[in-house]
mmCIF file of C-alpha atoms in Angstrom:
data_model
loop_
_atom_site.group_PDB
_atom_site.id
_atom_site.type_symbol
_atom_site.label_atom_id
_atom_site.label_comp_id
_atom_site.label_asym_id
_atom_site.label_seq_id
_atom_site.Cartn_x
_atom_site.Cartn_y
_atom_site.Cartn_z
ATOM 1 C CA UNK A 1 110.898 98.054 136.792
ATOM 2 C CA UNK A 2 107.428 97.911 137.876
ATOM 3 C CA UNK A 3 104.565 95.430 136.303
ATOM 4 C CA UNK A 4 102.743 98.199 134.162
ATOM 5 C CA UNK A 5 106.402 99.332 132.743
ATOM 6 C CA UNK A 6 106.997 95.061 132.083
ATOM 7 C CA UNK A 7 103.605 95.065 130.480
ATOM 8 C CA UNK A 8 104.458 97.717 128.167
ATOM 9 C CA UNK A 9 107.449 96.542 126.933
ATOM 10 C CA UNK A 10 105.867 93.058 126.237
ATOM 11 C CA UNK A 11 102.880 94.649 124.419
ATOM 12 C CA UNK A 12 105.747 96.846 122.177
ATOM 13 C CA UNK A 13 107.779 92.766 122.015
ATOM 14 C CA UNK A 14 104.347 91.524 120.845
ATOM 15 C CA UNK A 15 103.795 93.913 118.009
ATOM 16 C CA UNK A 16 107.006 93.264 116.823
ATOM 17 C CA UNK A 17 106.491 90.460 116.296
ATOM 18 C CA UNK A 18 103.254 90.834 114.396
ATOM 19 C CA UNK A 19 105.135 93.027 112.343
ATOM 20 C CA UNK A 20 107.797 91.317 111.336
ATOM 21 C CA UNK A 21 105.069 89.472 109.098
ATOM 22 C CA UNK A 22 103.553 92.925 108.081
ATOM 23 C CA UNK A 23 105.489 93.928 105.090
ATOM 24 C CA UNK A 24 106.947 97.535 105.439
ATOM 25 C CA UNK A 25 106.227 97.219 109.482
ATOM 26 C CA UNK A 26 110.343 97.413 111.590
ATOM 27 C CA UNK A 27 109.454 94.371 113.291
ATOM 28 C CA UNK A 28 112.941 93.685 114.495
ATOM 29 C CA UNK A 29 113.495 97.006 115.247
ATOM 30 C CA UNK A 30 110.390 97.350 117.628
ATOM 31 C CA UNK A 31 111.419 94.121 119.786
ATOM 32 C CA UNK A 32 114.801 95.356 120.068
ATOM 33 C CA UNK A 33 113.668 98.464 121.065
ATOM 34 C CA UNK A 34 111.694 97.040 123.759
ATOM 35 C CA UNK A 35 114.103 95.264 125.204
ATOM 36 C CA UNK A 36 116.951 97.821 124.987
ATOM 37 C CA UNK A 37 113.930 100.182 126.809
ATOM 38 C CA UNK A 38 113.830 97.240 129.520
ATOM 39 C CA UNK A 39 117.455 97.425 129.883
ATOM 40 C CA UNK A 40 118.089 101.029 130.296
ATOM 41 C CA UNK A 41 115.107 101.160 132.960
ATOM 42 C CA UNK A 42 116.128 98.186 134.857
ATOM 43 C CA UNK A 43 120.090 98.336 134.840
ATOM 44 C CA UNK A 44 122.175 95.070 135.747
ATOM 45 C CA UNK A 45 124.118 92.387 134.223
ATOM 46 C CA UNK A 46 121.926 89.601 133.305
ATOM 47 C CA UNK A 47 120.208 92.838 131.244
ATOM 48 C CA UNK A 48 122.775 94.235 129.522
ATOM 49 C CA UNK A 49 124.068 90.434 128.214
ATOM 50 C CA UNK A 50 120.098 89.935 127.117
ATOM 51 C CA UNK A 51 120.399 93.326 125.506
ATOM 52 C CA UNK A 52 123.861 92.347 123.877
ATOM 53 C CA UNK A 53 122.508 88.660 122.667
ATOM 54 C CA UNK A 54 119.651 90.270 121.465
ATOM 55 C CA UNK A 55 121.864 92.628 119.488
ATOM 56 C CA UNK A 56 123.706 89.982 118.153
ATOM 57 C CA UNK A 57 120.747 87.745 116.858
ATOM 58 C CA UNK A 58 118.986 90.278 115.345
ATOM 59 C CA UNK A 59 122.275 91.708 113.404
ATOM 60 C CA UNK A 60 123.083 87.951 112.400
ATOM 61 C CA UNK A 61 119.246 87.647 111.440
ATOM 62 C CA UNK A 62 119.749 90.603 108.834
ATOM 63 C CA UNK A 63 122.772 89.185 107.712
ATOM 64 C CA UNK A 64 121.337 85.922 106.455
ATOM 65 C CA UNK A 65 118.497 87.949 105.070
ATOM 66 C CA UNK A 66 120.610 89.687 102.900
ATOM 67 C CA UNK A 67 121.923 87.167 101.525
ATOM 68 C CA UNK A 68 118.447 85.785 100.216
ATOM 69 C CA UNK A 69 116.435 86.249 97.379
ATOM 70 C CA UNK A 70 114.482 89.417 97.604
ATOM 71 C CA UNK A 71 110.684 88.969 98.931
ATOM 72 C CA UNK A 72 108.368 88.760 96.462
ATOM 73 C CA UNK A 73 105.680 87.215 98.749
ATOM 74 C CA UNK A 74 102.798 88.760 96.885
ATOM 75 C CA UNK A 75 103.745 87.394 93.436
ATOM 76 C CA UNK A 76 103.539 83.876 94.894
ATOM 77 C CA UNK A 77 99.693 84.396 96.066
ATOM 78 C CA UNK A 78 100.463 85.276 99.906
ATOM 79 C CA UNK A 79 98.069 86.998 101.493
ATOM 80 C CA UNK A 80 97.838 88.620 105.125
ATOM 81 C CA UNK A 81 95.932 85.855 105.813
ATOM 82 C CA UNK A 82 98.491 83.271 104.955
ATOM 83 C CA UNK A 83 100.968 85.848 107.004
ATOM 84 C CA UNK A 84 98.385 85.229 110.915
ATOM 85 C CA UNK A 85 98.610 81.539 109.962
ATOM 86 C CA UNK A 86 102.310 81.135 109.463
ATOM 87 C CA UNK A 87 103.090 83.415 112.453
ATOM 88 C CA UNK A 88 100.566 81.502 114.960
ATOM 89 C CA UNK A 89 102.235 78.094 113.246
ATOM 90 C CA UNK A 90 105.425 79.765 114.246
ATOM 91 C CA UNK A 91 104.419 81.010 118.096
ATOM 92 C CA UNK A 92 103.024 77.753 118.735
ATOM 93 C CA UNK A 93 105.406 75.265 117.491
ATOM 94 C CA UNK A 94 108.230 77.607 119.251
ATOM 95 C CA UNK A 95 106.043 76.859 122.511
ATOM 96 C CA UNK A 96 105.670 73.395 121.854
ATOM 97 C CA UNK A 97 108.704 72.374 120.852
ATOM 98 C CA UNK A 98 110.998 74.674 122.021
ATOM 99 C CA UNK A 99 112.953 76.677 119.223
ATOM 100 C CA UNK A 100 113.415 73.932 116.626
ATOM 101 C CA UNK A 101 109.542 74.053 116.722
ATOM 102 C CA UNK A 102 109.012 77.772 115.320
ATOM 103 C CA UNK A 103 109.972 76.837 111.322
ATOM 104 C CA UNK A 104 107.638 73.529 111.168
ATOM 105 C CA UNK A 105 104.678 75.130 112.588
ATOM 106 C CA UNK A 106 105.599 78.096 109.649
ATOM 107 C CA UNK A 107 105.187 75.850 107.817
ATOM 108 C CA UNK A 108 102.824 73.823 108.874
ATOM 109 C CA UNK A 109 100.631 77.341 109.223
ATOM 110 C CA UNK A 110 101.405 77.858 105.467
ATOM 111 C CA UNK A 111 100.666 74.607 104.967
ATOM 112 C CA UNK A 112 97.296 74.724 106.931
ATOM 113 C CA UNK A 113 96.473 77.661 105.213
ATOM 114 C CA UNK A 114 96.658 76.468 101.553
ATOM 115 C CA UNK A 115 95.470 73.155 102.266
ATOM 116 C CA UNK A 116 91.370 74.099 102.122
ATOM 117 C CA UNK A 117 91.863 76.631 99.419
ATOM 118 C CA UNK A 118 93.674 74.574 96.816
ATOM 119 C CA UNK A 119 91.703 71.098 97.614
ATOM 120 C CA UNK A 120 94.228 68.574 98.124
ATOM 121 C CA UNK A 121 97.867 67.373 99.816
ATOM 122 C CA UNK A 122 99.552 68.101 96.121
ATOM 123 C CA UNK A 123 99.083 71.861 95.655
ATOM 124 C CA UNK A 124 99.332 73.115 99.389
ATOM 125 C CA UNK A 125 102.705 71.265 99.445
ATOM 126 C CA UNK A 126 103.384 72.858 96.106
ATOM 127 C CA UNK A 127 102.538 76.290 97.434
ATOM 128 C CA UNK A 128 104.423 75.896 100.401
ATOM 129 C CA UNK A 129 107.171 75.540 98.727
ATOM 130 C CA UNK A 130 106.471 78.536 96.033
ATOM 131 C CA UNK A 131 105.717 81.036 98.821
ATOM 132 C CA UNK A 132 108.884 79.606 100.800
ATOM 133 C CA UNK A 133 111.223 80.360 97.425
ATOM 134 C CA UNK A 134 109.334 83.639 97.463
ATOM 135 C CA UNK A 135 110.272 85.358 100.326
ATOM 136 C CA UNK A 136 108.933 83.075 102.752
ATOM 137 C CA UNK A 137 112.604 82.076 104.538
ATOM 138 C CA UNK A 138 113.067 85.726 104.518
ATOM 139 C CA UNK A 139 110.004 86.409 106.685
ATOM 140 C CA UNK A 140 111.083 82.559 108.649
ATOM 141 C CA UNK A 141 114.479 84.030 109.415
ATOM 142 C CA UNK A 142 113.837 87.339 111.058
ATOM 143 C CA UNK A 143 110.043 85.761 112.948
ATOM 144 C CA UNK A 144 112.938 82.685 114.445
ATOM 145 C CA UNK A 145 115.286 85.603 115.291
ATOM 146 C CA UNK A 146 112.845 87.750 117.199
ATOM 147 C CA UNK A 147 111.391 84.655 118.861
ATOM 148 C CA UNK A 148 114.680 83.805 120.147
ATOM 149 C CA UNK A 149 115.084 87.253 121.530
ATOM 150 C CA UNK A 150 111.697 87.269 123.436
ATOM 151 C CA UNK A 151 111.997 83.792 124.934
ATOM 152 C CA UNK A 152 115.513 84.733 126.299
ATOM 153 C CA UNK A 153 114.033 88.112 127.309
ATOM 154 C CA UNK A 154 110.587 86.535 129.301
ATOM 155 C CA UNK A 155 112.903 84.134 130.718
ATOM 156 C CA UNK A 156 115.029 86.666 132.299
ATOM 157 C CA UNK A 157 112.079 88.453 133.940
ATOM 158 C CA UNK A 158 110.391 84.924 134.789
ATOM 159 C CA UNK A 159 113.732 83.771 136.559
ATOM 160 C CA UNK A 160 116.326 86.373 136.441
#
Protein backbone atom coordinates (compact mmCIF):
# COMPACT_ATOMS: atom_id res chain seq x y z
CA UNK A 1 0.00 0.00 0.00
CA UNK A 2 1.52 3.13 -1.06
CA UNK A 3 1.79 6.52 1.25
CA UNK A 4 -1.13 8.48 -0.54
CA UNK A 5 -3.44 5.14 -0.15
CA UNK A 6 -2.02 5.15 3.97
CA UNK A 7 -2.90 8.79 4.03
CA UNK A 8 -6.31 8.21 2.95
CA UNK A 9 -7.24 5.71 5.13
CA UNK A 10 -5.91 7.76 8.15
CA UNK A 11 -7.81 10.90 7.01
CA UNK A 12 -11.23 8.40 6.70
CA UNK A 13 -9.69 6.88 10.71
CA UNK A 14 -9.59 10.60 11.65
CA UNK A 15 -13.11 11.53 10.76
CA UNK A 16 -14.29 8.75 12.50
CA UNK A 17 -13.30 9.65 15.07
CA UNK A 18 -14.64 13.18 14.97
CA UNK A 19 -17.75 11.59 14.38
CA UNK A 20 -18.18 9.41 16.85
CA UNK A 21 -18.81 12.75 18.93
CA UNK A 22 -21.14 14.09 16.10
CA UNK A 23 -24.49 12.78 16.97
CA UNK A 24 -26.16 10.92 13.97
CA UNK A 25 -22.42 10.75 12.26
CA UNK A 26 -21.31 6.26 11.94
CA UNK A 27 -18.23 7.06 13.63
CA UNK A 28 -17.38 3.48 14.37
CA UNK A 29 -18.43 2.43 11.25
CA UNK A 30 -16.08 4.87 9.25
CA UNK A 31 -12.81 3.72 11.27
CA UNK A 32 -13.67 0.25 10.74
CA UNK A 33 -14.15 0.81 7.37
CA UNK A 34 -10.85 2.26 6.98
CA UNK A 35 -9.10 -0.22 8.34
CA UNK A 36 -10.95 -3.19 6.78
CA UNK A 37 -10.08 -0.91 3.31
CA UNK A 38 -6.30 -1.12 4.60
CA UNK A 39 -6.61 -4.74 4.99
CA UNK A 40 -8.11 -5.81 1.80
CA UNK A 41 -5.43 -3.54 -0.11
CA UNK A 42 -2.50 -4.65 1.80
CA UNK A 43 -3.18 -8.50 2.46
CA UNK A 44 -1.12 -10.39 5.30
CA UNK A 45 -1.41 -11.65 8.70
CA UNK A 46 -0.52 -9.04 11.10
CA UNK A 47 -3.62 -7.24 8.90
CA UNK A 48 -6.16 -9.48 8.98
CA UNK A 49 -5.63 -10.05 13.13
CA UNK A 50 -5.74 -5.91 13.28
CA UNK A 51 -8.82 -6.19 11.13
CA UNK A 52 -10.26 -9.07 13.41
CA UNK A 53 -9.31 -7.11 16.89
CA UNK A 54 -10.71 -4.24 15.48
CA UNK A 55 -13.88 -6.18 14.77
CA UNK A 56 -14.02 -7.40 18.04
CA UNK A 57 -13.61 -4.01 19.98
CA UNK A 58 -15.88 -2.22 18.13
CA UNK A 59 -18.74 -5.12 18.42
CA UNK A 60 -17.89 -5.29 22.30
CA UNK A 61 -18.00 -1.33 22.25
CA UNK A 62 -21.76 -1.53 20.97
CA UNK A 63 -22.48 -4.06 23.31
CA UNK A 64 -21.77 -2.06 26.43
CA UNK A 65 -23.52 0.80 24.74
CA UNK A 66 -26.55 -0.94 24.64
CA UNK A 67 -26.70 -1.65 27.71
CA UNK A 68 -26.64 2.16 28.82
CA UNK A 69 -29.02 4.70 29.32
CA UNK A 70 -30.07 6.21 26.08
CA UNK A 71 -28.15 9.64 25.11
CA UNK A 72 -29.83 12.46 25.96
CA UNK A 73 -26.71 14.71 25.73
CA UNK A 74 -28.64 17.77 24.67
CA UNK A 75 -31.09 17.76 27.61
CA UNK A 76 -28.09 18.00 29.96
CA UNK A 77 -26.77 21.41 28.21
CA UNK A 78 -24.00 19.71 25.85
CA UNK A 79 -23.12 21.49 23.16
CA UNK A 80 -20.75 20.74 20.05
CA UNK A 81 -18.53 22.71 21.76
CA UNK A 82 -18.39 20.69 24.90
CA UNK A 83 -18.24 17.57 22.22
CA UNK A 84 -14.19 19.25 20.46
CA UNK A 85 -13.25 19.63 24.14
CA UNK A 86 -14.03 16.20 25.45
CA UNK A 87 -12.68 14.54 22.26
CA UNK A 88 -9.22 16.62 22.28
CA UNK A 89 -9.28 15.73 26.35
CA UNK A 90 -9.71 12.25 25.07
CA UNK A 91 -6.85 12.23 22.04
CA UNK A 92 -4.51 13.77 24.30
CA UNK A 93 -4.72 12.00 27.49
CA UNK A 94 -4.76 8.62 25.22
CA UNK A 95 -1.27 10.09 23.94
CA UNK A 96 -0.09 10.95 27.18
CA UNK A 97 -0.91 8.34 29.12
CA UNK A 98 -1.36 5.62 27.04
CA UNK A 99 -5.03 4.15 26.97
CA UNK A 100 -6.00 4.57 30.63
CA UNK A 101 -5.41 8.29 29.71
CA UNK A 102 -8.34 8.73 27.02
CA UNK A 103 -11.47 8.80 29.85
CA UNK A 104 -9.65 11.43 32.32
CA UNK A 105 -8.77 13.82 29.70
CA UNK A 106 -12.88 13.28 28.65
CA UNK A 107 -13.30 14.32 31.35
CA UNK A 108 -11.06 16.58 32.16
CA UNK A 109 -12.14 18.27 28.52
CA UNK A 110 -15.74 18.31 29.94
CA UNK A 111 -14.48 19.47 32.84
CA UNK A 112 -12.35 22.28 31.18
CA UNK A 113 -15.14 23.16 29.25
CA UNK A 114 -17.74 23.93 31.99
CA UNK A 115 -15.33 25.26 34.30
CA UNK A 116 -15.31 29.17 32.74
CA UNK A 117 -18.94 29.04 31.87
CA UNK A 118 -20.45 28.08 35.20
CA UNK A 119 -17.78 30.17 37.47
CA UNK A 120 -16.49 27.86 39.92
CA UNK A 121 -14.99 24.08 40.91
CA UNK A 122 -18.77 23.20 42.30
CA UNK A 123 -20.93 23.38 39.16
CA UNK A 124 -18.36 22.17 36.42
CA UNK A 125 -17.92 19.08 38.66
CA UNK A 126 -21.67 19.01 38.94
CA UNK A 127 -22.07 19.17 35.19
CA UNK A 128 -19.60 16.72 34.55
CA UNK A 129 -21.27 14.47 36.16
CA UNK A 130 -24.95 15.45 34.65
CA UNK A 131 -23.65 15.30 31.06
CA UNK A 132 -21.72 11.93 32.03
CA UNK A 133 -25.34 10.34 33.38
CA UNK A 134 -26.62 11.83 30.14
CA UNK A 135 -25.13 10.10 27.53
CA UNK A 136 -21.73 11.09 28.14
CA UNK A 137 -20.25 7.23 28.91
CA UNK A 138 -22.11 6.41 25.85
CA UNK A 139 -20.13 8.82 23.66
CA UNK A 140 -16.72 7.73 26.32
CA UNK A 141 -17.28 4.12 25.36
CA UNK A 142 -17.38 4.03 21.62
CA UNK A 143 -14.43 7.45 21.37
CA UNK A 144 -12.07 4.62 23.93
CA UNK A 145 -13.11 1.86 21.48
CA UNK A 146 -12.15 3.57 18.26
CA UNK A 147 -9.00 4.93 19.90
CA UNK A 148 -7.96 1.54 20.70
CA UNK A 149 -8.51 0.48 17.16
CA UNK A 150 -6.37 3.33 15.61
CA UNK A 151 -3.44 3.06 18.00
CA UNK A 152 -3.24 -0.75 17.26
CA UNK A 153 -3.79 0.11 13.57
CA UNK A 154 -0.80 3.17 13.35
CA UNK A 155 1.24 0.85 15.24
CA UNK A 156 1.06 -1.82 12.75
CA UNK A 157 2.04 0.48 9.86
CA UNK A 158 4.74 2.29 12.21
CA UNK A 159 6.33 -1.23 13.06
CA UNK A 160 4.58 -3.98 11.37
Amino acid sequence: MGAWELLLVGVVIVLGLCGVLVPGVPGSWLVWAAVLWWALTDPGALTWGVLVGATVVLVLAQAIRWGLPPRQLREAGATPRMGVYAGVGALLGFIVLPVAGAVAGFLGGIYLYERPRLGGHGPAKAAVGTVMRSGGWNVLTELFACLLVTAAWLATVIWG
